[in-house]
């Protein structure tokens, strides 16, 4: 074999090895992603989600409670949408060249007020529903009063950085 043939064979071998390594890496990454998706599909829903809690109720009251809470959520939706819209507007103004701190402060305050109105409506309606339930059903559904999401309130005995107990 000539030196030119050896160089071509060596280049082909290196290219083939690089292709095999890239294919193997892609296979591992894709496999990990597929496993995560399958795990997410088989994972149980949040144990304390409102719908899971409602599902624990006596079948005779389940539909009434679900319909009442759904109606309450629909009534509170405009308040939450207003809160999100005002917060987006505050972010837009804060990131623009025409920054106006007074306007941003006002928008953030209005956003909080709208969110509090919506939350108060949901909580008031939830308490009214709880008032109509038997003690066992009330105990099961009482967890809907737990705050979730970005505004989780930590208890005094809970250390910062640990997950809230739901």
Short mmCIF file of C-alpha atoms in Angstrom, two decimals:
data_model
loop_
_atom_site.label_atom_id
_atom_site.label_comp_id
_atom_site.label_asym_id
_atom_site.label_seq_id
_atom_site.Cartn_x
_atom_site.Cartn_y
_atom_site.Cartn_z
CA UNK A 1 0.00 0.00 0.00
CA UNK A 2 1.12 3.43 -0.78
CA UNK A 3 1.30 6.23 1.71
CA UNK A 4 -1.58 8.00 -0.07
CA UNK A 5 -3.83 4.92 0.30
CA UNK A 6 -2.96 4.67 4.01
CA UNK A 7 -3.83 8.34 4.55
CA UNK A 8 -7.20 7.86 2.82
CA UNK A 9 -7.92 4.72 4.86
CA UNK A 10 -6.94 6.51 8.08
CA UNK A 11 -9.17 9.51 7.26
CA UNK A 12 -12.09 7.20 6.43
CA UNK A 13 -11.55 5.29 9.68
CA UNK A 14 -11.49 8.53 11.74
CA UNK A 15 -14.63 9.80 9.99
CA UNK A 16 -16.41 6.50 10.59
CA UNK A 17 -15.42 6.48 14.27
CA UNK A 18 -16.59 10.08 14.74
CA UNK A 19 -19.90 9.19 13.08
CA UNK A 20 -20.30 6.16 15.37
CA UNK A 21 -19.55 8.26 18.49
CA UNK A 22 -22.06 10.93 17.43
CA UNK A 23 -24.72 8.29 16.72
CA UNK A 24 -24.12 6.67 20.11
CA UNK A 25 -24.33 10.02 21.91
CA UNK A 26 -27.56 10.88 20.08
CA UNK A 27 -28.98 7.50 21.01
CA UNK A 28 -28.20 8.02 24.71
CA UNK A 29 -29.68 11.54 24.78
CA UNK A 30 -32.82 10.48 22.90
CA UNK A 31 -33.27 7.46 25.14
CA UNK A 32 -33.04 9.62 28.27
CA UNK A 33 -35.63 12.03 26.86
CA UNK A 34 -38.00 9.18 25.99
CA UNK A 35 -37.61 7.70 29.48
CA UNK A 36 -38.47 11.09 31.04
CA UNK A 37 -41.59 11.37 28.89
CA UNK A 38 -42.74 7.86 29.74
CA UNK A 39 -42.11 8.50 33.44
CA UNK A 40 -44.09 11.76 33.27
CA UNK A 41 -47.02 9.96 31.63
CA UNK A 42 -47.08 7.25 34.29
CA UNK A 43 -46.54 9.61 37.22
CA UNK A 44 -49.57 10.05 39.41
CA UNK A 45 -51.15 13.49 39.36
CA UNK A 46 -50.50 15.77 42.29
CA UNK A 47 -52.07 14.09 45.28
CA UNK A 48 -53.45 17.36 46.67
CA UNK A 49 -54.61 18.95 43.44
CA UNK A 50 -58.12 20.37 43.73
CA UNK A 51 -59.55 17.85 41.27
CA UNK A 52 -57.92 14.93 43.09
CA UNK A 53 -59.34 16.23 46.37
CA UNK A 54 -62.81 16.62 44.86
CA UNK A 55 -62.52 13.07 43.54
CA UNK A 56 -62.24 11.83 47.16
CA UNK A 57 -65.65 13.26 48.05
CA UNK A 58 -68.87 11.33 48.44
CA UNK A 59 -70.28 10.82 44.92
CA UNK A 60 -73.55 12.44 45.94
CA UNK A 61 -71.86 15.84 46.50
CA UNK A 62 -68.90 15.58 44.12
CA UNK A 63 -70.63 17.11 41.08
CA UNK A 64 -72.18 19.96 43.07
CA UNK A 65 -68.83 20.86 44.64
CA UNK A 66 -66.98 20.61 41.31
CA UNK A 67 -69.55 22.81 39.55
CA UNK A 68 -69.56 25.40 42.35
CA UNK A 69 -65.77 25.65 42.49
CA UNK A 70 -65.51 25.76 38.70
CA UNK A 71 -68.05 28.61 38.57
CA UNK A 72 -66.06 30.44 41.25
CA UNK A 73 -62.85 30.02 39.25
CA UNK A 74 -64.55 31.36 36.12
CA UNK A 75 -65.83 34.38 38.05
CA UNK A 76 -62.32 35.05 39.39
CA UNK A 77 -60.61 34.61 36.03
CA UNK A 78 -60.92 38.31 34.98
CA UNK A 79 -59.14 39.39 38.16
CA UNK A 80 -56.24 37.01 37.52
CA UNK A 81 -56.06 38.00 33.85
CA UNK A 82 -55.98 41.67 34.89
CA UNK A 83 -53.18 40.90 37.36
CA UNK A 84 -51.12 39.15 34.66
CA UNK A 85 -51.77 41.91 32.12
CA UNK A 86 -50.73 44.68 34.54
CA UNK A 87 -47.59 42.77 35.52
CA UNK A 88 -46.68 42.26 31.83
CA UNK A 89 -47.21 45.99 31.24
CA UNK A 90 -44.99 46.83 34.23
CA UNK A 91 -42.25 44.57 32.87
CA UNK A 92 -42.60 46.13 29.41
CA UNK A 93 -42.24 49.66 30.80
CA UNK A 94 -39.38 48.66 33.11
CA UNK A 95 -37.44 47.20 30.18
CA UNK A 96 -38.11 50.11 27.81
CA UNK A 97 -36.06 53.24 27.25
CA UNK A 98 -38.98 55.31 28.60
CA UNK A 99 -38.75 53.86 32.11
CA UNK A 100 -41.23 55.43 34.53
CA UNK A 101 -40.73 54.12 38.07
CA UNK A 102 -43.98 55.65 39.37
CA UNK A 103 -45.99 53.95 36.60
CA UNK A 104 -44.25 50.60 37.16
CA UNK A 105 -44.90 50.83 40.91
CA UNK A 106 -48.57 51.67 40.28
CA UNK A 107 -48.99 48.81 37.81
CA UNK A 108 -47.42 46.32 40.23
CA UNK A 109 -49.70 47.51 43.05
CA UNK A 110 -52.74 47.20 40.77
CA UNK A 111 -51.58 43.71 39.76
CA UNK A 112 -51.34 42.63 43.41
CA UNK A 113 -54.76 44.11 44.16
CA UNK A 114 -56.35 42.25 41.24
CA UNK A 115 -54.70 38.99 42.28
CA UNK A 116 -55.87 39.46 45.87
CA UNK A 117 -59.43 40.13 44.66
CA UNK A 118 -59.39 36.91 42.64
CA UNK A 119 -57.85 34.91 45.49
CA UNK A 120 -60.35 36.34 47.99
CA UNK A 121 -63.22 35.31 45.72
CA UNK A 122 -61.86 31.77 45.37
CA UNK A 123 -61.23 31.42 49.09
CA UNK A 124 -64.62 32.86 50.08
CA UNK A 125 -66.44 30.52 47.71
CA UNK A 126 -64.34 27.57 48.90
CA UNK A 127 -65.23 28.27 52.52
CA UNK A 128 -68.91 28.54 51.54
CA UNK A 129 -68.68 25.13 49.86
CA UNK A 130 -66.89 23.65 52.88
CA UNK A 131 -69.72 24.94 55.07
CA UNK A 132 -72.20 22.77 53.14
CA UNK A 133 -70.24 19.51 53.53
CA UNK A 134 -70.33 16.72 56.07
CA UNK A 135 -67.30 16.65 58.41
CA UNK A 136 -65.53 13.79 56.56
CA UNK A 137 -65.93 15.47 53.17
CA UNK A 138 -64.98 18.85 54.62
CA UNK A 139 -61.81 17.37 56.09
CA UNK A 140 -60.86 15.80 52.75
CA UNK A 141 -61.51 19.00 50.79
CA UNK A 142 -60.01 21.45 53.29
CA UNK A 143 -56.61 21.17 51.57
CA UNK A 144 -57.90 23.36 48.72
CA UNK A 145 -57.24 26.31 51.03
CA UNK A 146 -53.49 25.60 50.86
CA UNK A 147 -51.70 28.22 48.78
CA UNK A 148 -49.70 26.87 45.86
CA UNK A 149 -47.53 28.28 43.12
CA UNK A 150 -45.15 31.22 43.19
CA UNK A 151 -46.71 32.77 46.26
CA UNK A 152 -46.30 29.83 48.63
CA UNK A 153 -46.27 30.98 52.23
CA UNK A 154 -43.77 29.11 54.36
CA UNK A 155 -44.60 28.20 57.90
CA UNK A 156 -42.28 29.29 60.73
CA UNK A 157 -41.03 25.76 61.35
CA UNK A 158 -40.13 25.27 57.70
CA UNK A 159 -36.59 26.17 56.71
CA UNK A 160 -36.02 28.38 53.71
CA UNK A 161 -35.16 26.34 50.65
CA UNK A 162 -37.13 23.26 51.62
CA UNK A 163 -40.27 22.28 49.78
CA UNK A 164 -43.57 23.38 51.32
CA UNK A 165 -45.62 20.67 52.91
CA UNK A 166 -48.91 20.16 51.07
#
